[in-house]
Coordinates of C-alpha atoms in Angstrom, one line a residue:
Chain A
M256 CA 134.1 145.0 117.0
T257 CA 129.7 143.2 117.0
L258 CA 128.3 141.3 118.5
E259 CA 126.3 139.1 117.3
I260 CA 123.5 138.5 119.1
S261 CA 121.6 134.6 118.4
P262 CA 118.1 134.0 119.6
P263 CA 117.4 131.9 122.2
L264 CA 117.3 128.3 121.5
A265 CA 113.0 127.7 121.8
L266 CA 112.4 130.0 119.4
A267 CA 115.1 128.1 117.1
P268 CA 114.5 124.8 116.7
P269 CA 117.2 123.6 114.5
K270 CA 116.2 123.1 111.0
Q271 CA 115.3 118.9 110.4
R272 CA 114.1 118.0 107.5
L273 CA 113.8 113.7 107.0
R274 CA 116.0 113.4 103.8
L275 CA 114.8 110.4 102.8
P276 CA 115.9 108.4 99.7
L277 CA 113.2 108.9 97.1
A278 CA 113.2 104.5 97.1
V279 CA 112.5 104.7 101.6
W280 CA 109.4 107.0 100.1
I281 CA 107.4 105.0 97.7
A282 CA 108.2 101.6 99.8
T283 CA 106.6 103.7 102.8
A284 CA 103.5 105.2 100.2
L285 CA 103.0 101.9 98.9
V286 CA 103.7 100.0 103.2
V287 CA 100.7 102.5 103.7
A288 CA 98.7 101.7 101.2
A289 CA 98.6 98.0 102.0
I290 CA 97.8 98.2 105.7
L291 CA 94.9 100.3 104.4
V292 CA 93.4 98.2 102.3
A293 CA 94.1 95.3 105.0
L294 CA 92.5 97.0 107.5
I295 CA 89.1 98.4 105.0
G296 CA 90.0 96.5 101.5
P297 CA 87.9 93.4 102.3
E298 CA 84.9 94.9 102.8
L299 CA 85.3 97.7 100.4
Y300 CA 85.9 95.4 97.3
G301 CA 83.2 93.3 98.1
L302 CA 83.6 89.9 96.1
D303 CA 83.2 87.3 98.9
P304 CA 87.4 85.6 99.6
L305 CA 85.5 82.6 99.7
A306 CA 82.5 81.9 96.8
Q307 CA 83.3 79.1 95.0
N308 CA 82.0 78.8 90.9
L309 CA 83.4 76.1 89.5
R310 CA 81.9 76.9 86.4
Q311 CA 84.4 80.0 86.5
R312 CA 87.4 77.5 87.1
N313 CA 90.4 78.9 86.2
R314 CA 89.5 81.8 84.0
P315 CA 92.2 85.1 83.2
A316 CA 91.0 88.8 83.3
S317 CA 88.1 89.7 82.8
E318 CA 85.7 92.8 83.9
M319 CA 83.5 90.9 86.5
Y320 CA 87.5 89.2 88.5
V321 CA 89.8 91.4 87.7
L322 CA 92.8 89.2 87.8
G323 CA 91.3 85.9 87.6
T324 CA 89.8 82.9 89.3
A325 CA 92.3 79.8 91.1
H326 CA 90.9 76.4 91.0
L327 CA 87.9 76.4 92.6
G328 CA 86.5 79.2 90.5
R329 CA 87.2 82.4 93.3
D330 CA 88.0 85.9 93.0
I331 CA 92.1 85.7 93.0
M332 CA 91.5 89.8 93.2
A333 CA 89.6 89.1 97.1
R334 CA 91.6 86.6 97.6
L335 CA 94.3 88.7 97.7
I336 CA 93.3 91.4 99.9
T337 CA 92.8 89.1 102.7
G338 CA 95.5 87.7 102.4
L339 CA 97.0 90.6 102.9
R340 CA 94.9 90.8 105.8
M341 CA 95.8 87.7 106.5
S342 CA 100.5 88.5 106.3
L343 CA 99.7 91.5 108.0
L344 CA 97.9 90.7 111.2
V345 CA 100.1 87.3 111.3
A346 CA 103.3 88.7 110.7
A347 CA 102.4 91.5 112.9
L348 CA 101.2 90.3 116.1
A349 CA 104.7 87.5 115.5
L350 CA 107.1 90.2 115.4
G351 CA 105.4 91.8 119.4
V352 CA 105.9 88.5 120.3
A353 CA 109.0 88.0 119.6
A354 CA 109.8 91.2 120.5
A355 CA 108.0 91.3 123.7
V356 CA 109.6 88.0 124.6
G357 CA 113.5 88.6 123.3
V358 CA 113.4 92.3 125.4
V359 CA 111.3 90.7 128.7
L360 CA 113.5 87.6 129.3
G361 CA 116.7 89.3 127.6
L362 CA 116.9 92.3 130.0
A363 CA 115.5 90.6 132.8
A364 CA 118.2 87.9 132.4
S365 CA 121.2 90.4 132.2
A366 CA 119.8 91.9 134.4
I367 CA 119.5 89.2 137.3
G368 CA 123.4 88.5 135.8
G369 CA 124.8 84.5 137.2
T370 CA 124.0 81.4 136.1
T371 CA 120.7 83.1 135.2
R372 CA 121.7 84.8 132.7
W373 CA 124.5 81.9 131.8
V374 CA 121.9 80.0 131.2
F375 CA 119.4 81.9 129.7
F376 CA 122.0 83.4 126.3
G377 CA 123.3 79.3 126.7
F378 CA 119.2 78.6 125.0
V379 CA 119.4 80.9 123.0
D380 CA 122.5 80.7 121.1
L381 CA 120.6 76.8 121.1
L382 CA 117.4 78.6 119.7
R383 CA 120.1 80.0 117.1
A384 CA 121.6 77.4 115.7
M385 CA 118.3 75.8 114.5
P386 CA 117.5 76.3 111.1
G387 CA 114.8 78.9 111.8
V388 CA 112.8 76.9 109.5
L389 CA 113.2 74.4 110.9
L390 CA 112.8 75.6 114.8
A391 CA 108.9 77.1 113.3
L392 CA 108.1 73.8 111.6
V393 CA 109.3 72.1 115.0
L394 CA 106.7 74.6 116.9
V395 CA 103.6 74.4 114.8
A396 CA 104.2 70.5 115.1
A397 CA 104.1 71.3 118.9
L398 CA 101.3 74.1 119.2
G399 CA 99.3 73.3 116.0
S400 CA 98.2 75.1 113.1
G401 CA 95.6 78.7 113.4
I402 CA 97.0 82.4 113.8
G403 CA 97.6 82.4 117.1
P404 CA 99.6 79.8 117.5
V405 CA 101.1 80.4 113.9
A406 CA 102.0 83.5 114.5
L407 CA 102.8 82.2 118.6
A408 CA 106.0 80.4 116.4
V409 CA 107.2 82.8 114.4
G410 CA 107.4 85.5 117.1
L411 CA 109.3 82.2 119.7
T412 CA 111.2 81.9 116.3
F413 CA 112.9 85.3 115.7
A414 CA 112.6 86.3 119.8
P415 CA 116.4 85.3 120.7
T416 CA 117.9 87.9 117.9
F417 CA 115.8 90.4 120.4
A418 CA 116.9 88.3 123.4
L419 CA 120.9 89.5 121.7
V420 CA 119.8 92.3 120.9
A421 CA 118.9 93.5 124.4
R422 CA 121.9 92.2 125.8
E423 CA 123.9 94.3 123.7
A424 CA 121.9 97.6 124.9
Y425 CA 121.8 96.5 128.6
R426 CA 126.0 95.9 127.6
R427 CA 126.2 99.6 126.1
E428 CA 124.1 101.9 128.9
R429 CA 124.8 100.3 132.1
A430 CA 128.1 101.7 131.4
L431 CA 126.6 105.3 131.1
P432 CA 126.6 107.5 135.2
Y433 CA 123.0 107.7 134.8
I434 CA 122.6 103.4 135.7
G435 CA 125.3 104.4 138.3
A436 CA 123.0 107.1 140.0
I437 CA 120.4 105.2 140.2
M438 CA 121.9 102.2 142.1
A439 CA 124.0 104.2 144.3
V440 CA 120.4 105.3 145.5
G441 CA 119.8 101.6 145.9
A442 CA 117.4 100.5 143.4
R443 CA 116.5 96.6 142.4
P444 CA 118.5 95.5 139.1
M445 CA 115.5 94.5 138.2
R446 CA 113.8 97.7 138.5
I447 CA 116.6 99.6 137.2
A448 CA 116.5 97.5 133.7
F449 CA 112.6 98.5 133.3
R450 CA 112.3 101.4 134.2
H451 CA 115.6 103.0 133.8
L452 CA 117.0 101.9 130.7
L453 CA 114.5 100.4 128.8
P454 CA 113.3 103.8 127.8
N455 CA 116.9 104.6 126.7
I456 CA 117.2 101.2 124.5
I457 CA 114.1 101.7 122.7
G458 CA 115.8 103.1 119.7
P459 CA 118.3 99.5 119.2
I460 CA 114.9 97.1 119.8
V461 CA 112.7 99.2 117.2
T462 CA 115.7 99.4 115.1
Q463 CA 115.4 95.7 115.0
T464 CA 111.9 95.1 114.7
A465 CA 112.1 97.2 111.8
I466 CA 114.6 94.7 110.1
I467 CA 112.8 91.5 111.5
F468 CA 109.3 92.0 110.0
P469 CA 109.9 91.0 106.6
R470 CA 111.5 88.2 108.0
C471 CA 108.1 87.6 109.8
I472 CA 105.9 88.0 106.7
V473 CA 108.1 85.3 104.4
T474 CA 108.9 82.9 107.2
E475 CA 104.4 82.9 107.9
S476 CA 103.9 82.6 104.4
V477 CA 106.6 80.3 104.1
M478 CA 104.3 78.4 106.5
S479 CA 101.4 78.4 104.8
F480 CA 103.2 77.9 101.8
L481 CA 104.3 74.2 103.1
G482 CA 100.4 74.0 104.8
L483 CA 100.6 74.9 108.3
G484 CA 99.3 78.0 108.4
A485 CA 96.9 78.9 110.0
A486 CA 93.4 77.4 109.3
P487 CA 92.9 75.3 105.4
D488 CA 89.9 77.8 104.2
S489 CA 91.4 80.6 105.2
A490 CA 92.6 83.3 102.3
T491 CA 97.1 83.3 102.7
W492 CA 99.2 83.9 100.0
G493 CA 100.9 81.1 101.2
R494 CA 97.9 79.1 101.1
M495 CA 96.9 80.6 97.8
I496 CA 99.8 79.3 95.9
A497 CA 100.3 75.6 97.3
Q498 CA 97.0 75.1 95.8
A499 CA 97.4 77.2 92.9
S500 CA 100.4 75.2 92.0
R501 CA 98.9 72.1 91.3
F502 CA 97.5 74.5 87.4
F503 CA 100.0 75.8 87.3
E504 CA 100.6 76.2 83.6
T505 CA 97.2 76.1 82.9
N506 CA 96.1 79.3 85.0
P507 CA 100.1 80.7 86.0
T508 CA 98.3 84.1 87.5
A509 CA 97.0 82.4 90.5
V510 CA 100.9 81.9 91.3
M511 CA 102.5 84.7 90.1
A512 CA 100.0 87.1 91.3
P513 CA 100.4 86.1 95.3
A514 CA 104.0 85.4 94.6
L515 CA 104.3 88.7 93.3
A516 CA 102.5 90.7 96.0
L517 CA 104.7 88.7 98.4
A518 CA 107.6 90.0 97.0
L519 CA 106.3 94.1 96.3
L520 CA 105.2 93.6 100.3
T521 CA 108.5 92.0 101.5
L522 CA 110.7 94.5 99.3
C523 CA 108.7 97.9 100.2
V524 CA 109.1 96.5 104.2
A525 CA 112.7 95.3 103.7
V526 CA 113.4 98.6 102.5
I527 CA 112.1 100.9 105.0
G528 CA 113.9 98.2 107.5
S529 CA 116.9 98.6 105.8
E530 CA 117.3 102.4 106.2
A531 CA 116.5 102.6 110.0
R532 CA 119.4 99.9 110.8
R533 CA 121.3 102.8 108.1
R534 CA 119.9 106.1 109.8
L535 CA 119.8 104.6 113.6
D536 CA 122.0 101.4 114.2
P537 CA 125.6 101.8 114.6
I538 CA 126.2 98.5 115.9
Q539 CA 124.9 95.3 114.7
R540 CA 125.3 94.3 112.0
D541 CA 126.1 90.5 112.9
L542 CA 123.1 90.4 115.4
A543 CA 120.1 90.2 112.6
R544 CA 119.8 86.4 110.6
Chain B
M1499 CA 151.2 72.4 116.5
N1500 CA 150.3 75.8 119.0
L1501 CA 148.3 75.9 122.1
A1502 CA 146.5 78.3 121.1
V1503 CA 144.8 76.7 118.3
L1504 CA 144.4 73.4 120.1
L1505 CA 142.9 75.3 123.0
G1506 CA 140.1 77.0 120.5
A1507 CA 139.1 73.9 118.8
M1508 CA 139.2 72.3 121.8
A1509 CA 136.3 74.6 122.8
V1510 CA 134.6 75.5 119.3
V1511 CA 134.7 71.3 119.5
G1512 CA 132.7 71.3 123.6
R1513 CA 130.5 74.2 122.1
S1514 CA 129.7 72.0 119.4
L1515 CA 128.5 68.6 121.3
A1516 CA 126.9 70.8 123.9
L1517 CA 124.4 72.5 121.5
V1518 CA 123.6 68.9 119.5
V1519 CA 122.9 67.5 123.1
G1520 CA 120.7 71.0 124.0
I1521 CA 119.0 70.5 120.3
A1522 CA 118.1 67.0 121.0
V1523 CA 116.8 67.9 124.7
L1524 CA 114.5 71.2 123.5
V1525 CA 113.2 68.5 119.8
F1526 CA 112.6 66.2 122.4
V1527 CA 110.4 68.2 124.7
L1528 CA 108.6 70.5 122.5
L1529 CA 107.5 67.0 120.9
R1530 CA 106.5 66.1 124.1
I1531 CA 104.1 68.6 124.2
V1532 CA 101.9 67.9 121.3
P1533 CA 98.5 68.0 122.4
G1534 CA 96.8 64.8 123.2
D1535 CA 98.9 61.9 123.5
I1536 CA 99.9 60.0 120.3
V1537 CA 98.8 56.7 120.6
E1538 CA 95.6 57.7 121.3
L1539 CA 95.7 60.5 118.5
L1540 CA 96.7 57.0 116.5
A1541 CA 94.1 54.7 118.0
S1542 CA 91.4 57.1 117.6
E1543 CA 92.4 56.7 113.6
G1544 CA 93.2 53.3 113.0
G1545 CA 90.6 52.2 115.5
F1546 CA 92.9 50.3 118.3
S1547 CA 91.7 48.7 121.3
T1548 CA 93.0 48.9 124.9
G1549 CA 95.7 46.4 124.3
Q1550 CA 96.0 47.2 121.4
M1551 CA 97.5 50.6 122.8
E1552 CA 98.9 49.4 125.5
Q1553 CA 101.5 47.0 123.5
L1554 CA 102.1 49.7 120.5
R1555 CA 102.7 52.5 124.0
Q1556 CA 105.6 49.6 125.2
E1557 CA 106.0 49.6 121.5
L1558 CA 107.8 53.0 121.4
G1559 CA 108.6 52.7 124.6
L1560 CA 106.6 55.6 126.0
D1561 CA 105.0 53.6 128.9
R1562 CA 108.5 55.0 130.5
S1563 CA 109.6 58.7 131.7
S1564 CA 110.4 61.2 129.7
P1565 CA 114.0 61.0 130.5
E1566 CA 114.9 57.4 130.5
Q1567 CA 113.3 57.9 126.2
L1568 CA 115.6 60.4 125.5
V1569 CA 118.9 58.7 126.6
I1570 CA 117.3 55.0 125.4
W1571 CA 116.8 57.3 122.0
S1572 CA 120.3 58.6 122.0
I1573 CA 122.5 55.7 122.4
N1574 CA 120.0 54.2 119.9
A1575 CA 120.4 57.1 117.6
L1576 CA 124.6 56.9 118.2
T1577 CA 124.1 53.4 116.8
G1578 CA 121.7 55.3 113.8
D1579 CA 118.7 53.0 114.4
F1580 CA 116.5 56.4 115.1
G1581 CA 112.9 53.8 115.4
V1582 CA 110.6 53.2 113.3
S1583 CA 107.5 55.6 111.9
L1584 CA 104.2 55.6 113.2
R1585 CA 102.5 56.1 110.8
F1586 CA 104.3 53.3 107.7
Q1587 CA 105.9 51.6 110.2
R1588 CA 109.5 51.5 108.3
P1589 CA 112.5 52.0 110.5
I1590 CA 113.5 55.9 110.1
S1591 CA 118.0 55.5 109.9
E1592 CA 116.5 53.9 106.3
M1593 CA 113.8 56.5 105.2
I1594 CA 116.7 59.6 106.1
W1595 CA 119.6 57.6 104.3
A1596 CA 117.0 57.0 100.9
A1597 CA 116.2 61.4 101.7
L1598 CA 119.8 62.3 102.2
P1599 CA 121.3 62.2 97.9
A1600 CA 118.7 64.3 97.2
T1601 CA 119.5 66.6 99.7
L1602 CA 123.2 67.1 100.3
Q1603 CA 123.2 67.0 96.2
L1604 CA 121.2 70.2 95.9
G1605 CA 122.7 71.4 99.3
A1606 CA 125.8 70.8 98.4
L1607 CA 125.4 72.6 94.0
S1608 CA 123.8 76.0 96.0
F1609 CA 126.2 76.3 98.2
V1610 CA 128.9 76.3 95.9
I1611 CA 127.3 78.2 93.3
G1612 CA 126.0 81.3 96.0
M1613 CA 129.5 81.5 98.0
S1614 CA 131.2 81.7 94.0
L1615 CA 128.7 84.6 93.3
G1616 CA 128.9 85.9 96.7
I1617 CA 131.9 86.0 96.7
G1618 CA 133.4 87.3 93.5
A1619 CA 130.9 89.5 93.3
A1620 CA 132.8 90.9 96.5
L1621 CA 135.3 90.6 95.3
A1622 CA 135.5 92.2 92.3
A1623 CA 133.1 95.2 93.6
A1624 CA 135.8 95.8 95.5
I1625 CA 139.2 95.6 93.5
W1626 CA 136.7 97.8 90.5
P1627 CA 135.3 100.0 92.7
K1628 CA 134.1 102.2 90.3
S1629 CA 132.6 99.5 88.0
P1630 CA 128.8 98.1 88.3
W1631 CA 130.1 95.3 90.6
R1632 CA 129.0 97.5 93.4
L1633 CA 125.3 97.9 91.6
F1634 CA 125.3 94.1 91.1
V1635 CA 126.4 93.9 94.3
E1636 CA 123.5 95.6 96.1
A1637 CA 121.0 94.5 93.8
L1638 CA 121.2 90.0 95.1
N1639 CA 121.0 91.4 98.4
V1640 CA 117.7 93.3 98.0
W1641 CA 117.3 90.3 96.3
S1642 CA 117.5 88.1 99.1
V1643 CA 116.3 89.7 101.5
A1644 CA 112.9 91.1 99.8
F1645 CA 112.5 88.5 97.8
P1646 CA 111.4 84.9 99.6
T1647 CA 113.3 81.7 97.8
F1648 CA 109.6 79.3 96.6
C1649 CA 108.0 83.0 95.0
V1650 CA 111.4 83.7 93.3
G1651 CA 111.3 79.0 92.3
F1652 CA 107.6 79.9 91.2
A1653 CA 109.1 83.2 89.4
F1654 CA 112.1 80.9 87.3
I1655 CA 109.5 77.8 86.3
L1656 CA 107.9 80.3 84.3
V1657 CA 110.4 81.1 82.6
F1658 CA 112.8 78.0 82.5
V1659 CA 110.2 75.7 82.6
L1660 CA 106.9 76.8 81.0
W1661 CA 108.0 79.9 78.5
L1662 CA 111.3 78.6 77.5
R1663 CA 111.1 74.8 77.5
W1664 CA 114.5 74.5 79.2
M1665 CA 114.9 71.4 81.3
P1666 CA 111.7 69.5 82.9
L1667 CA 110.6 70.8 85.9
L1668 CA 110.0 67.3 88.4
G1669 CA 113.6 66.2 89.8
N1670 CA 115.0 69.4 88.4
L1671 CA 119.0 70.5 90.3
W1672 CA 120.0 73.1 88.7
L1673 CA 116.4 75.6 88.6
P1674 CA 116.2 75.3 93.2
A1675 CA 120.2 75.0 93.5
L1676 CA 120.3 78.8 91.1
V1677 CA 117.8 79.9 93.6
L1678 CA 119.1 79.4 96.9
G1679 CA 122.7 79.8 94.9
I1680 CA 122.0 83.4 94.1
D1681 CA 119.5 83.5 97.8
I1682 CA 122.9 82.9 99.4
A1683 CA 125.2 85.2 97.1
G1684 CA 123.1 88.0 98.0
Q1685 CA 123.4 87.3 101.9
I1686 CA 127.2 87.3 101.9
A1687 CA 128.3 89.4 99.2
K1688 CA 127.2 92.3 100.5
P1689 CA 128.3 92.3 104.4
L1690 CA 132.1 90.8 102.8
L1691 CA 131.6 94.0 100.8
E1692 CA 131.5 96.8 104.1
D1693 CA 134.5 94.5 104.9
I1694 CA 137.1 94.7 102.4
E1695 CA 135.7 98.3 102.4
E1696 CA 136.4 98.9 106.4
A1697 CA 140.3 96.6 106.5
R1698 CA 141.6 98.8 103.8
Q1699 CA 141.2 102.5 105.3
S1700 CA 143.6 100.3 108.0
A1701 CA 147.0 101.1 108.0
Y1702 CA 148.9 98.6 106.2
V1703 CA 146.7 99.1 103.8
R1704 CA 147.8 102.2 103.3
T1705 CA 151.4 101.5 103.6
A1706 CA 150.8 98.1 100.4
L1707 CA 150.1 101.3 98.6
A1708 CA 152.8 103.4 99.4
K1709 CA 154.8 101.2 97.8
G1710 CA 153.0 101.0 95.0
V1711 CA 150.8 97.9 95.1
P1712 CA 148.4 97.0 92.4
R1713 CA 145.1 97.2 93.8
R1714 CA 144.0 93.7 93.1
V1715 CA 146.5 92.5 94.2
I1716 CA 146.2 94.5 97.5
V1717 CA 142.2 92.8 97.8
L1718 CA 143.6 89.6 97.1
R1719 CA 146.3 89.8 99.1
H1720 CA 146.5 92.1 102.0
V1721 CA 142.7 92.3 102.6
L1722 CA 140.7 89.1 101.8
P1723 CA 143.1 86.6 103.6
N1724 CA 141.6 89.0 107.3
A1725 CA 138.8 89.2 106.0
L1726 CA 138.5 85.8 106.1
P1727 CA 137.9 85.0 109.4
S1728 CA 134.2 87.0 109.1
L1729 CA 133.0 84.8 105.8
L1730 CA 133.1 82.4 107.5
A1731 CA 131.1 83.8 110.1
L1732 CA 129.1 84.3 107.1
T1733 CA 128.5 80.5 106.5
G1734 CA 127.9 79.9 109.4
L1735 CA 124.0 81.8 108.4
V1736 CA 124.6 80.6 105.4
L1737 CA 124.9 76.5 105.9
G1738 CA 121.5 77.4 108.4
G1739 CA 118.8 79.4 105.9
L1740 CA 120.3 76.3 103.5
A1741 CA 118.3 73.5 105.6
G1742 CA 115.4 75.7 105.5
G1743 CA 115.4 76.3 102.2
T1744 CA 115.3 73.0 101.3
V1745 CA 112.1 72.3 102.6
T1746 CA 110.3 74.9 100.7
M1747 CA 113.1 73.5 97.1
E1748 CA 112.3 70.3 97.5
V1749 CA 108.4 70.8 97.2
L1750 CA 108.3 73.1 94.8
F1751 CA 110.7 70.8 92.7
G1752 CA 109.6 67.3 93.5
H1753 CA 113.1 66.0 95.3
N1754 CA 112.2 63.3 97.5
G1755 CA 114.7 65.0 100.6
L1756 CA 115.4 65.4 104.0
G1757 CA 113.0 68.5 104.3
R1758 CA 110.8 66.7 102.0
L1759 CA 110.4 64.2 104.6
T1760 CA 110.1 66.2 107.7
L1761 CA 107.1 67.7 106.2
D1762 CA 105.7 65.4 105.0
S1763 CA 105.7 63.6 109.1
V1764 CA 105.4 67.3 110.4
L1765 CA 101.5 66.9 108.3
G1766 CA 101.0 63.2 108.8
R1767 CA 101.7 63.8 113.0
D1768 CA 105.0 61.5 112.1
Y1769 CA 106.5 63.1 115.8
T1770 CA 109.6 60.1 115.4
V1771 CA 110.0 61.3 112.3
T1772 CA 110.3 64.3 112.6
Q1773 CA 112.0 64.3 115.8
A1774 CA 115.0 61.7 114.1
T1775 CA 115.1 64.3 110.8
V1776 CA 115.2 67.2 112.8
I1777 CA 117.5 66.7 115.3
V1778 CA 119.7 64.8 112.4
I1779 CA 119.1 68.1 110.2
A1780 CA 120.0 70.7 113.6
T1781 CA 123.2 68.0 114.4
A1782 CA 125.1 68.3 111.2
V1783 CA 123.9 72.4 110.9
V1784 CA 125.5 72.6 114.4
L1785 CA 128.7 70.2 113.2
A1786 CA 129.7 72.3 109.8
N1787 CA 128.9 75.7 111.5
G1788 CA 132.0 73.9 114.0
L1789 CA 134.1 73.0 111.4
V1790 CA 133.9 76.3 109.7
A1791 CA 135.3 78.3 113.3
M1792 CA 137.7 75.8 113.2
I1793 CA 138.7 76.8 109.2
G1794 CA 138.3 80.1 110.2
Q1795 CA 140.7 79.7 113.6
L1796 CA 143.8 78.0 111.5
L1797 CA 142.7 80.2 108.7
D1798 CA 143.1 83.9 110.9
P1799 CA 145.9 85.4 110.5
R1800 CA 146.4 87.2 113.8
R1801 CA 146.9 83.9 115.4
G1802 CA 150.2 84.7 114.3
K1803 CA 152.6 81.6 113.7
S1804 CA 154.7 82.3 117.3
G1805 CA 151.1 81.3 118.9

């Protein structure tokens, strides 16, 4: 009888090859490219997104203007690129607000428990009962327009889903022995929640982030399409679409270019998000509003 | 009438009422943290004197405390009086009545298209698992997640109105309803299909299969009723999304509906109108959801006949 001697574990790490569908690879590549373009594109491309050329209004694509010009003779490509920067910036800020506010308050309320938890999650219920776009509308009306306020408004619109994820994760984690052990040592609930529990629930939070990010992008573009986005002159995709829509018949490119760009960006981000959900998070299908 | 159903119904009613009150308070508070005094803003635009400003404050009831204002507003609102538009000096209830039909039409048509397309596709995919229907459900899902309705709206206008010239743009009802309908179908088809698949793993389906019941009958007779509660939960989300979707569609297709009214009031800083329309729409959504929840309780087969 021979004994197969297995090599020490440390020397033989399990083969971890990430097997992802082709669509996810493509989406990831496109999103990385989009981030790069948003970071350095406007400076690299050179044409000023705000420069008007009134003699060249609503022109088709040419050597000078890759995608043609919009109604004030502004270069569509240049506006697309700065619009991308704006979309990603506002959406990322909004996502940060949503995750931070939702997770911190959700965890804190869960840890405190009792009436506080009841009142807080009652409020969360209330926010979720409001139609999302309406809530964002009212928040923009209250906070004013501009990058900061819009990001804040969109963020607060999505914060409730993060609070619910935090509560679910808290419930699940609490039952585990390590929390009991820490409680036995005498740590306070808040300390347990943020020092010990939070690092263990990063998974579901990240998943939720991946699910919510495309919604942030869309909501921002809807807001700026409706005329409630960042400053009037800045080139956001939503605003480009809104402004060009008056000349839709004569110059559909000026509308369709940002519309398609927006659809492509959300599609890629959503593909990554749903893959993340499929892989990381078995539980919360219903929470992803 | 059994007791469990009655208690459940009362819980739903109570919850809905609490939500309506909460939303009214929330919107009231939010619109009062608006930077700057509304009256001062109006005065700076309209060139009012201090005396006129005082008078306007009194007319709007702004000289009272906020809780008082809320109570007075709520009592008036229950009798159908939402006050007067700051911008147009018209009764808001009149404006809402005028805008209501357009939104209801669009909402109802989108809802019907969306639900029948979504449920139909999910059922077809469940009954014929190897057919292209499954792919169709996936495609619908990707479509609704990735494509914002206003982008789809423009694409549809480009194709159907400008290229094919099948229909006019302004006042068009079918096109926006189709856009919203596909969006709704995409939201419900995949979760519904997942639910049906899950239910198919259960013992009663295995029994039925063993008895030789055809697949079609199993899905329609045994699985679908058990998937109903989650379908109704999805309906709730759909209704909320619809309230937002109608805003962009009304702007795009030139309907003078509630969404448009709300948006114009936000843009024109007509806060009394914003307050009224948002509360009315949100209340409608909450009540519709309450109704859906109640239907769900009545239909849930697990609730049994004995209670």
